[in-house]
Coordinates of C-alpha atoms in Angstrom, one line a residue:
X421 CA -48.0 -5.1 -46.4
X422 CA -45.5 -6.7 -43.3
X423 CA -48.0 -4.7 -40.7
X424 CA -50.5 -7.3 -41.4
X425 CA -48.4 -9.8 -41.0
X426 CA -46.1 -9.5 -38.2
X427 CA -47.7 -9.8 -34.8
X428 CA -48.2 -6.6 -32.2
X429 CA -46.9 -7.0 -28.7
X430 CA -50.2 -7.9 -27.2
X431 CA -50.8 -10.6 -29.6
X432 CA -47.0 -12.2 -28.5
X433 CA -47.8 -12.1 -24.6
X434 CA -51.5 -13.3 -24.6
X435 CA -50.0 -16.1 -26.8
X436 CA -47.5 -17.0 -24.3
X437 CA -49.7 -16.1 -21.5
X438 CA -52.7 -18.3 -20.0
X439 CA -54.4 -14.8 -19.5
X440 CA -54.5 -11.2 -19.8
X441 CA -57.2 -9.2 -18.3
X442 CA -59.0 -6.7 -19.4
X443 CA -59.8 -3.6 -17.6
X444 CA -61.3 0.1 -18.1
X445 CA -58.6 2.5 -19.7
X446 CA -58.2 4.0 -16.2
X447 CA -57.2 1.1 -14.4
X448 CA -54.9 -0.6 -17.1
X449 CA -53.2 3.0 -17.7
X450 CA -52.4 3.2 -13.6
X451 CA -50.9 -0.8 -14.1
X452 CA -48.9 0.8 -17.2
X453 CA -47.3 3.3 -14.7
X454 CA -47.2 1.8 -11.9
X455 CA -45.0 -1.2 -13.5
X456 CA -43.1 1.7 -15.1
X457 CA -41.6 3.5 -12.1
X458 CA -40.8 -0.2 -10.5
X459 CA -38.7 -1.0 -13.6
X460 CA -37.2 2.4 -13.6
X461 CA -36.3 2.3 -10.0
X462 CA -35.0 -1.6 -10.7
X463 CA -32.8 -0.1 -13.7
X464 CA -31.3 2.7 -11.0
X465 CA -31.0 0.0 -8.7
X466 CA -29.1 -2.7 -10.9
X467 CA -26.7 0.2 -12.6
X468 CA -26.1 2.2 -9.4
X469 CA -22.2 1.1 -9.8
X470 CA -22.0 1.5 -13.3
X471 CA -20.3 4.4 -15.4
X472 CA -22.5 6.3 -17.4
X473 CA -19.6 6.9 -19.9
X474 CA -20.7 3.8 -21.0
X475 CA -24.2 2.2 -22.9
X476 CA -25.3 -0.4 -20.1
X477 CA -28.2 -1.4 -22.2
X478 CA -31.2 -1.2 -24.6
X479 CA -34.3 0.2 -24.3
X480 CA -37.4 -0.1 -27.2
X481 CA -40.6 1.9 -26.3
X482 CA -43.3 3.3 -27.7
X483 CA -44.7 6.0 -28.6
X484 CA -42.5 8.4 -26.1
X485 CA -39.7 8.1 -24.3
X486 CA -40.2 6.3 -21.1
X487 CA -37.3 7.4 -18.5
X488 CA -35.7 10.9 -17.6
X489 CA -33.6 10.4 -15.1
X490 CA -30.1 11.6 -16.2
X491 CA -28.1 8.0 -14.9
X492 CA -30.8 6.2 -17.2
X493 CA -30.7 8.3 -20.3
X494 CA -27.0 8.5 -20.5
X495 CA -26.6 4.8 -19.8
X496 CA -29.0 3.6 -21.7
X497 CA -29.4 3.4 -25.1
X498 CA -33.0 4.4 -26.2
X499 CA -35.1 3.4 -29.2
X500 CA -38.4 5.6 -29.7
X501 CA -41.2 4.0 -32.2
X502 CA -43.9 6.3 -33.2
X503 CA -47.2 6.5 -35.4
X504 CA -46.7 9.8 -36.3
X505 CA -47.1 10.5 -40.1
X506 CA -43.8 12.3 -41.0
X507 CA -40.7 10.1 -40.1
X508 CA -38.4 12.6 -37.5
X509 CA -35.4 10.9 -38.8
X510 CA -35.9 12.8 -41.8
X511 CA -33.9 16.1 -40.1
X512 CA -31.3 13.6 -39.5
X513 CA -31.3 10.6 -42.3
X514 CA -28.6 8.2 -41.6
X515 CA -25.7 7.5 -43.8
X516 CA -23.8 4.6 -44.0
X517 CA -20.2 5.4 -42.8
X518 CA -16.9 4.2 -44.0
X519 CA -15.8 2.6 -40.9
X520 CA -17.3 0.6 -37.9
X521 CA -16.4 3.1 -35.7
X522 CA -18.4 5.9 -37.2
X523 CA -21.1 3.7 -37.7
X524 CA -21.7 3.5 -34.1
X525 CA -21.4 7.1 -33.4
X526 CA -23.6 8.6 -36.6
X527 CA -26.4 5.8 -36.5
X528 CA -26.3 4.9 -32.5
X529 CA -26.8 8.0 -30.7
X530 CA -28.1 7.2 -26.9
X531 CA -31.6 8.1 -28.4
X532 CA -32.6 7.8 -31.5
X533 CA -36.9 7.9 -33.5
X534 CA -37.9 5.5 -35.8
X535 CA -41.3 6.0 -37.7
X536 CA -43.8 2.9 -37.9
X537 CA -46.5 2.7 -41.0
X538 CA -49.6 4.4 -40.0
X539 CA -51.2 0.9 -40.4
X540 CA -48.9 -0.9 -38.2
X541 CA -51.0 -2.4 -35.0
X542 CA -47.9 -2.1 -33.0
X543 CA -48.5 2.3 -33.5
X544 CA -52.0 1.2 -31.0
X545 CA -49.6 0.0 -28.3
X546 CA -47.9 1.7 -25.5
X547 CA -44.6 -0.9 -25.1
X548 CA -41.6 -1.2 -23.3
X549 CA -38.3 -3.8 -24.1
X550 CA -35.6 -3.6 -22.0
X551 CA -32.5 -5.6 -22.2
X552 CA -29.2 -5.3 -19.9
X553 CA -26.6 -7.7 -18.8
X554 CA -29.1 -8.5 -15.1
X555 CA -32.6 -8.8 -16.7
X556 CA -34.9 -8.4 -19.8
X557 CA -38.4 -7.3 -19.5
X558 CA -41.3 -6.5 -22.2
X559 CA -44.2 -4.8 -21.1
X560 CA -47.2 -3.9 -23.1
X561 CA -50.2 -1.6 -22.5
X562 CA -52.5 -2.4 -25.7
X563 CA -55.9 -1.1 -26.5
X564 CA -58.5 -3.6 -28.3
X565 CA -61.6 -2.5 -30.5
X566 CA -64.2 -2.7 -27.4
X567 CA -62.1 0.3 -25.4
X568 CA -61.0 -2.1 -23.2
X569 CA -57.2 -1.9 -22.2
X570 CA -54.8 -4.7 -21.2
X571 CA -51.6 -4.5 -19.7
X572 CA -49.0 -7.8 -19.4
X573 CA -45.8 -7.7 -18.9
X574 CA -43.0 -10.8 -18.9
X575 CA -39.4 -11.2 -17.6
X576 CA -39.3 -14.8 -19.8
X577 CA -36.1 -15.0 -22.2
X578 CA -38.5 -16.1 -24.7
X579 CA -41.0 -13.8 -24.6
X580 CA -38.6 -11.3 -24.7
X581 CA -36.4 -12.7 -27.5
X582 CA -40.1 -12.6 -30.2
X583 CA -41.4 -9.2 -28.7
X584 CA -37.5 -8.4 -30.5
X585 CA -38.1 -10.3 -33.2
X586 CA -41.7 -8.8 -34.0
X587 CA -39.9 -4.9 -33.4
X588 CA -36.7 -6.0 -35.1
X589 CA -38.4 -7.2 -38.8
X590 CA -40.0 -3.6 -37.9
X591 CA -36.6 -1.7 -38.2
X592 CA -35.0 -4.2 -40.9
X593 CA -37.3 -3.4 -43.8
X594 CA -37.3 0.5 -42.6
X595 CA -33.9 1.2 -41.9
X596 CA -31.6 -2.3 -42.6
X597 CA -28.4 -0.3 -41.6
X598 CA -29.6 0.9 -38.1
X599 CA -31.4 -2.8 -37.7
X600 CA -27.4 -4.6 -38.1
X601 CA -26.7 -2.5 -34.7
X602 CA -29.0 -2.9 -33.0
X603 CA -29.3 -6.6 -33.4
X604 CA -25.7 -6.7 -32.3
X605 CA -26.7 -4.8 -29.4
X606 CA -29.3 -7.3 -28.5
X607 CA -27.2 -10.2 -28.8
X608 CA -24.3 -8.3 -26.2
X609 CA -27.2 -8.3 -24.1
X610 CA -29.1 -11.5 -25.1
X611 CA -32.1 -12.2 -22.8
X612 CA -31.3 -14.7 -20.1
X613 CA -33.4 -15.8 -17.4
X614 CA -33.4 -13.4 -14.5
X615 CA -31.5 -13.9 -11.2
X616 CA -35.1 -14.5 -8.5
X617 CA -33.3 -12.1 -6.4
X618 CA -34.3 -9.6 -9.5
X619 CA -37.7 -11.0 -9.7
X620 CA -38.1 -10.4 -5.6
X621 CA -36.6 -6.9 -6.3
X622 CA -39.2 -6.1 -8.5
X623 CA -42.0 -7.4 -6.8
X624 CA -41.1 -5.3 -3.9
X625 CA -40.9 -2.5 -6.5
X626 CA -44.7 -2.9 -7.3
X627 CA -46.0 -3.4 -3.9
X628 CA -44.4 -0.2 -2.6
X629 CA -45.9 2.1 -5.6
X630 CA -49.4 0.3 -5.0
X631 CA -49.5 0.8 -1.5
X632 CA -50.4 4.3 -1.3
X633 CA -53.5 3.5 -3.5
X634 CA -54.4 0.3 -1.6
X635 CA -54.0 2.5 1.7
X636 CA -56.2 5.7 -0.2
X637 CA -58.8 2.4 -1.6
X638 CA -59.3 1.2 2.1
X639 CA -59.8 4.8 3.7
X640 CA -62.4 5.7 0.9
X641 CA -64.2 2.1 2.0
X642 CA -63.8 2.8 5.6
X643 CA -65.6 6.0 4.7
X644 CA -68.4 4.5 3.1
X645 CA -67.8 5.6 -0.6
X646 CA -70.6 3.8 -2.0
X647 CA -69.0 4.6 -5.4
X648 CA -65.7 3.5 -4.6
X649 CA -67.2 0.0 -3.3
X650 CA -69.2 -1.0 -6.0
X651 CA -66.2 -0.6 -8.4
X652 CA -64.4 -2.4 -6.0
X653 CA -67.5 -5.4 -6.1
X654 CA -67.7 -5.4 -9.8
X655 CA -63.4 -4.8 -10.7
X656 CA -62.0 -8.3 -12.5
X657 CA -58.4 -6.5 -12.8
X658 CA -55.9 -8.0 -11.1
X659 CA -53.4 -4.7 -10.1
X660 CA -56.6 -2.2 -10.0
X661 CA -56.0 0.8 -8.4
X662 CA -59.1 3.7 -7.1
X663 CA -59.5 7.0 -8.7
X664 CA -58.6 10.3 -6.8
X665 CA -61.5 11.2 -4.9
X666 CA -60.4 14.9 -5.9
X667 CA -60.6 16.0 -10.0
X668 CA -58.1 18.7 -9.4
X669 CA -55.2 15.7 -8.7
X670 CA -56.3 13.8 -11.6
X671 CA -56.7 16.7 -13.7
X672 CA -53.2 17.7 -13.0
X673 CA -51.9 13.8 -13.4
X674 CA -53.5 14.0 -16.7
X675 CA -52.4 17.5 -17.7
X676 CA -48.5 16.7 -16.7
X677 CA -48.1 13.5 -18.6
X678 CA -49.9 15.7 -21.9
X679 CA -47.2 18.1 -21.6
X680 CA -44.0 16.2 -20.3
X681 CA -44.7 13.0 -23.2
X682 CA -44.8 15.7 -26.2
X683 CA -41.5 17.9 -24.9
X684 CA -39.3 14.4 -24.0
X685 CA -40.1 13.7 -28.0
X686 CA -39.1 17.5 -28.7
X687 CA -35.3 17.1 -26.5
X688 CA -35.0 13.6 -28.1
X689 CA -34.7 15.2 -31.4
X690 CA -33.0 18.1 -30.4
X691 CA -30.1 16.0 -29.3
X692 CA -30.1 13.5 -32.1
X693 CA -29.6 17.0 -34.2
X694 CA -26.6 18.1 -31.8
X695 CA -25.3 14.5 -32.9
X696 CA -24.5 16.5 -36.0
X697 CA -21.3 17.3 -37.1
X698 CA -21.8 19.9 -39.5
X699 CA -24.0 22.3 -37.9
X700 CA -23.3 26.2 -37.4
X701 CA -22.1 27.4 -33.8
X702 CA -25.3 29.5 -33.9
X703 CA -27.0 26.8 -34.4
X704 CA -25.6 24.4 -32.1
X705 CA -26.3 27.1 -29.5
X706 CA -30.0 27.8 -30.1
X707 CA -30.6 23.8 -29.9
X708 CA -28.6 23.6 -26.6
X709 CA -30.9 26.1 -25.4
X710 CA -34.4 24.2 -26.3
X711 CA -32.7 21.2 -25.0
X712 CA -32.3 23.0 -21.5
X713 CA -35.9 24.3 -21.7
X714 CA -37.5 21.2 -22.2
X715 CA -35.5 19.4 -19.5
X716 CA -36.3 22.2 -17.4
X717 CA -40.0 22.0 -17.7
X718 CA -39.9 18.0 -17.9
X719 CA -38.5 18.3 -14.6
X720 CA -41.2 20.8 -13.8
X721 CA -44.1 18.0 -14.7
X722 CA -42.2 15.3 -12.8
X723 CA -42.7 17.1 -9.7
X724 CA -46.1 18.3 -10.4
X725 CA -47.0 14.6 -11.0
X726 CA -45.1 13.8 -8.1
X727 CA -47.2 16.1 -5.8
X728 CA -50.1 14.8 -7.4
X729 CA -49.3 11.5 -6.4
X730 CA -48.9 12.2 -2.6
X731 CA -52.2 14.0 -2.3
X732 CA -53.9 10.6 -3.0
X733 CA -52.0 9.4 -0.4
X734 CA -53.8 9.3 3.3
X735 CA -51.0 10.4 5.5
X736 CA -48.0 11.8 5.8
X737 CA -46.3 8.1 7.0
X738 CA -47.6 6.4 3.3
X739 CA -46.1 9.0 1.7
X740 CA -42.6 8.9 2.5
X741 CA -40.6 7.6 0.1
X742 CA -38.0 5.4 0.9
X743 CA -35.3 7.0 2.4
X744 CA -31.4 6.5 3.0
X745 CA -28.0 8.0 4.0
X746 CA -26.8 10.3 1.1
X747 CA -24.1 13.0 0.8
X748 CA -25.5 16.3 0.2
X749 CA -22.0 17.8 -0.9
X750 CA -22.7 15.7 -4.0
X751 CA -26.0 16.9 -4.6
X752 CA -25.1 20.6 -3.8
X753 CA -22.0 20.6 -6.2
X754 CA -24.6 19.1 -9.3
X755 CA -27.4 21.7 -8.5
X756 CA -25.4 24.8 -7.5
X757 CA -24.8 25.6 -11.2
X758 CA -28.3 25.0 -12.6
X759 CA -29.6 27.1 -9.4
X760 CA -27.0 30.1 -10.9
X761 CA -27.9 29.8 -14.0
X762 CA -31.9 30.5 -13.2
X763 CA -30.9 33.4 -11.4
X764 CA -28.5 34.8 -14.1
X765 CA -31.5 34.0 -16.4
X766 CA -33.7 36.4 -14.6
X767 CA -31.1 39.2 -13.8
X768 CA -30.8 38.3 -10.8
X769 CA -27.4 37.3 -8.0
X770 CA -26.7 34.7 -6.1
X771 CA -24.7 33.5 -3.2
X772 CA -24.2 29.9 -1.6
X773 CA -22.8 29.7 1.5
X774 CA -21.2 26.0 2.7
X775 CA -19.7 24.9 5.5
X776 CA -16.0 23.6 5.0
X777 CA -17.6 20.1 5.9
X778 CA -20.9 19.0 4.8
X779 CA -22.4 16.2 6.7
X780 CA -24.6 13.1 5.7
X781 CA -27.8 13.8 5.6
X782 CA -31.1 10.6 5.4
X783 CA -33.2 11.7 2.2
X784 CA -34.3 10.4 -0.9
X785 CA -31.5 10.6 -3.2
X786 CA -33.3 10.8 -6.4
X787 CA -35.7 13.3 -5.3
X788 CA -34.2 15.9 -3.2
X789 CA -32.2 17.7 -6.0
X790 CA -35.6 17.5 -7.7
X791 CA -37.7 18.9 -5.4
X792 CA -34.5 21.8 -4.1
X793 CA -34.0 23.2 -8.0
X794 CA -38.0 22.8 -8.2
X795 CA -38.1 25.3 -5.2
X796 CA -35.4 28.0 -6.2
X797 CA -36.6 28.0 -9.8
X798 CA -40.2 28.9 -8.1
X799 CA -38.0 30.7 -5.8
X800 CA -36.4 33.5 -8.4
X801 CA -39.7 33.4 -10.3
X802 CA -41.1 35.5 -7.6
X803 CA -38.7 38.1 -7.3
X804 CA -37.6 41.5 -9.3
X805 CA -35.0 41.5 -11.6
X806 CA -31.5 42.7 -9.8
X807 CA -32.1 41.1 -5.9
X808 CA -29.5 39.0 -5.5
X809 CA -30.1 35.8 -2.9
X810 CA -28.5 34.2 -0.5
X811 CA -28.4 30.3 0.4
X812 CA -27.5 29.0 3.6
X813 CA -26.5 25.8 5.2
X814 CA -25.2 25.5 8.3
X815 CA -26.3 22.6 11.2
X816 CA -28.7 22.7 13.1
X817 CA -28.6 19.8 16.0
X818 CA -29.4 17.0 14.9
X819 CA -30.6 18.1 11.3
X820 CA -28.9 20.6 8.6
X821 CA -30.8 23.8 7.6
X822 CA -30.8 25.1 4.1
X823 CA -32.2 28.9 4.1
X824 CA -32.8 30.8 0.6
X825 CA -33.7 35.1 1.9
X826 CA -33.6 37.8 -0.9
X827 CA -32.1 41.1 -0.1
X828 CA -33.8 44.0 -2.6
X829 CA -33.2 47.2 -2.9
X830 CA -29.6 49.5 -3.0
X831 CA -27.3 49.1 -0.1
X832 CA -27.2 53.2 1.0
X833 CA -27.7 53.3 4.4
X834 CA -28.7 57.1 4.3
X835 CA -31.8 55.8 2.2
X836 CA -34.6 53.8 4.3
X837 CA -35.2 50.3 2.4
X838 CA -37.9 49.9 0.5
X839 CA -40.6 47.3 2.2
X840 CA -40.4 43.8 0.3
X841 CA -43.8 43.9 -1.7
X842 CA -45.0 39.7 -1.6
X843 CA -46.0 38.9 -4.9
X844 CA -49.4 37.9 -6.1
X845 CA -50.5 34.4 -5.8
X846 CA -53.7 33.1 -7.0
X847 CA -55.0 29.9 -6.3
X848 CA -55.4 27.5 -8.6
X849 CA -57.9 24.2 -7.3
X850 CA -55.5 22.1 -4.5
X851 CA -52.4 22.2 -5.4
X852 CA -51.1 25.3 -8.3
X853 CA -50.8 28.7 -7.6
X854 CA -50.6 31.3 -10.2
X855 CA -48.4 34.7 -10.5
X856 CA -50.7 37.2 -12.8
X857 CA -47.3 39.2 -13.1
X858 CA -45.0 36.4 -14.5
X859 CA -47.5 34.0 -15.8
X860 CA -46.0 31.3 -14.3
X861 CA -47.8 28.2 -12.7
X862 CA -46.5 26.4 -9.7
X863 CA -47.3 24.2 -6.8
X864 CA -48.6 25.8 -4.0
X865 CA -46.9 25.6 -0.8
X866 CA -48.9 23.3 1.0
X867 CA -48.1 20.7 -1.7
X868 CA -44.3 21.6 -1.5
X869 CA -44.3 21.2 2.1
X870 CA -45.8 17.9 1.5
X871 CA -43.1 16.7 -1.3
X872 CA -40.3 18.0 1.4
X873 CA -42.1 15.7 4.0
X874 CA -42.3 12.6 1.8
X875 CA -38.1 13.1 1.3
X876 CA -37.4 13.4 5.6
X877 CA -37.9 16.9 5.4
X878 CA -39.4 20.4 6.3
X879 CA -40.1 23.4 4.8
X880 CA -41.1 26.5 6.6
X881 CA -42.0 29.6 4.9
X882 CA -42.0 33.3 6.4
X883 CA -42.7 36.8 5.3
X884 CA -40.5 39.2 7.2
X885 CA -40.0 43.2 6.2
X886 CA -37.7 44.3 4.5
X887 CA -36.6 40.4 3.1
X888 CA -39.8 39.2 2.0
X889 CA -40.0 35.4 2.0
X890 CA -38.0 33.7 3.3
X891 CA -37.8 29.8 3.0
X892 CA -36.4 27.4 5.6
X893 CA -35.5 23.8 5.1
X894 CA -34.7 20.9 7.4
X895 CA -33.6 17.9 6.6
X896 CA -32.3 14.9 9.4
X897 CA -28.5 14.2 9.6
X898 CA -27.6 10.9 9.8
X899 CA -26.1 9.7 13.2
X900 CA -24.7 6.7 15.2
X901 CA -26.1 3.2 14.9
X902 CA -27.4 3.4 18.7
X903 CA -29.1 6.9 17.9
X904 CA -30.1 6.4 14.3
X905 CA -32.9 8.0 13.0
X906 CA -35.7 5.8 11.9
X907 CA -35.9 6.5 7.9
X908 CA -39.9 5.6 7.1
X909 CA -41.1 4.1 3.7

């Protein structure tokens, strides 16, 4: 059987590597992610001028998809491997078309599941191969027989080039047709030693997710966690990171990666179904919609495990996030629709109100439609079917202020309005709250004021009569050179 023959992606990077160390299943699973979000934010960074009408690249990873963001999935081309039993290509089994042309677009969707052989040592590994035009990387999070973990990663051309050989023999004996294009795509981007200025990039990637738990590891020291400082005393891992003094943050880590891993491999097979040409309008329609509900609640667990992140942080300063000059006209015109449609979805109006010129606001791109769709979809949750809303934004000195207010009840001024009735919130440890009357979970708003601080903003909530609650945020316009607001990291 090949699966006993061909090596795993551990076995090709401790070969090429003078050492890999081992580490509790904790610590290796924090390098795994923290390596994770620096390449992602390397890929945004080295395809910020690219069109996403075209594939910029390949990515192989196992056993889930690995990136959401919207620039990344629709530039990249994806490659999910996974131990599962059943093979989910079987709702879509490829067919070799007549032409080249249709082979790209039947057999090459931008994300595509292959099965591996419930043998296979490579099903035991978490692994990442990345190849673009810039850069290659492989990264590896394996597990051995002890319950040790390792993680390695390597930017070499030739560590790179057998991690693809070791995947591709994979592929070739499972599926030769889908193996000829994506060997062609590998050679388009055929791994090349990286630029240093790359490497540097990267580097600086790392340093700034580790910082908040090197910052959180030093307070708990200062403290005199006797805990914390023996682990510290007896820790051989080179990128170790502390736990979260506080179970509710690590519960919820723990609890939004279970649900976000399993729906990404639900909408990747949802769309490689829309792929399909001969499906019923019905259908077509019904799979749209699960694809919107799991990116909706993907979304949902990315901000969770954001706010999850910052409350290890120690204080507000290490938990800004680096921030920039960005247009909020652009963001606005993206997220007004989605922010319509969750009202329409609960029978309820709504109203934006713009000035005729929006101006430049410091924020973190990436984040701040995030965390505003995050808020108005907790936003609409709360209220009763047929209020309508209203959004705001007009400017405020030297900052812009966004305001979302309900209006209830029927607009006959002979009638006295009805008192806005708040809606019941329970807590739910540090940082969910739960609504008995929708079911719905949430973060709380202490931990959504502190994602809107770790973007350059502020949120202030109110309860007034007659409205109800009202939400008010700030967020810093951008200004002259001589008067420029300091952006924190």
């Amino acid at each position: 059987m090949y699966q006993w023959i061909l090596p795993s992606m551990s076995e090709i990077l401790a070969e090429n590597q003078s050492s890999v160390a081992e580490c509790s299943p904790d610590k290796a699973q924090r390098q795994w992610r923290v390596s994770l979000a620096a390449t992602e934010h390397l890929l945004l960074n080295t395809l910020a001028g690219a069109s996403v009408d075209t594939t910029q690249g390949l990515v192989l990873a196992a056993p889930a998809p690995l990136f959401s963001q919207p620039k990344l999935t629709q530039s990249l081309q994806t490659v999910t491997f996974t131990a599962k039993p059943f093979n989910p290509l079987a709702l879509m089994p490829f067919q070799m078309p007549d032409t080249i042309a249709s082979v790209n677009e039947e057999i090459a969707p931008h994300e595509s599941v292959l099965s591996l052989l419930p043998a296979d040592p490579l099903g035991a590994e978490q692994f990442c191969l990345v190849f673009t035009e810039k850069f290659s990387l492989v990264l590896v999070l394996a597990t051995h027989k002890n319950g040790k973990k390792a993680f390695s990663f390597s930017f070499e051309p030739e560590v790179v080039q057998q991690a693809w050989r070791s995947v591709a023999a994979r592929v070739m004996l499972a599926n030769p047709e889908f193996f000829a294009y994506l060997d062609t795509l590998v050679q388009q981007y055929s791994p090349v030693a990286p630029d240093c200025r790359i490497m540097i990039q990267f580097s600086q990637l790392l340093l700034q997710e580790l910082t908040e738990a090197e910052e959180t590891k030093d307070s708990l020291l200062a403290t005199g966690d006797k805990g914390e400082k023996e682990d510290k005393e007896n820790n051989s891992c080179p990128m170790s990171n502390v736990q979260s003094p506080n179970p509710d943050v690590e519960l919820l880590q723990a609890f939004a990666h279970e649900v976000r891993t399993p729906l990404t491999t639900i909408r990747t097979m949802t769309r490689l179904l829309l792929k399909r040409r001969d499906l019923d309008a019905t259908v077509i329609n019904r799979l749209k919609i699960i694809d919107h509900e799991c990116t909706e609640q993907i979304d949902r667990m990315e901000l969770l495990f954001k706010a999850a992140e910052l409350e290890t942080t120690v204080s507000t300063k290490s938990s800004k996030t680096q921030l920039t000059p960005m247009s909020l006209d652009q963001v606005l015109q993206q997220s007004i629709p989605r922010w319509e449609q969750a009202a329409h979805r609960r029978s309820l109006t709504l109203n934006v109100v713009l000035p005729q010129q929006l101006p430049t606001v410091v924020s973190n791109p990436m984040m701040l439609d995030q965390v505003l769709t995050g808020l108005i979809e907790n936003f609409t949750r709360s209220l009763p079917a047929g209020s309508h809303i209203q959004v705001q934004v007009i400017p405020a000195g030297d900052q812009l202020k966004l305001q979302l207010s309900p209006q209830f009840g029927c607009k006959d001024s002979s009638k006295a309005a009805i008192p806005a009735t708040p809606p019941i919130r329970k807590a739910l440890g540090q940082l969910l709250m739960f609504q008995p009357e929708t079911g719905t979970i949430s973060l709380n708003i202490a931990a959504t004021k502190h994602l809107f601080q770790a973007i350059g903003g502020k949120l202030i909530v109110r309860q007034r009569p007659h409205y109800g609650e009202v939400l008010t945020i700030f967020l810093p316009l951008e200004v002259s050179n001589k008067h420029k607001l300091g952006a924190k990291i």
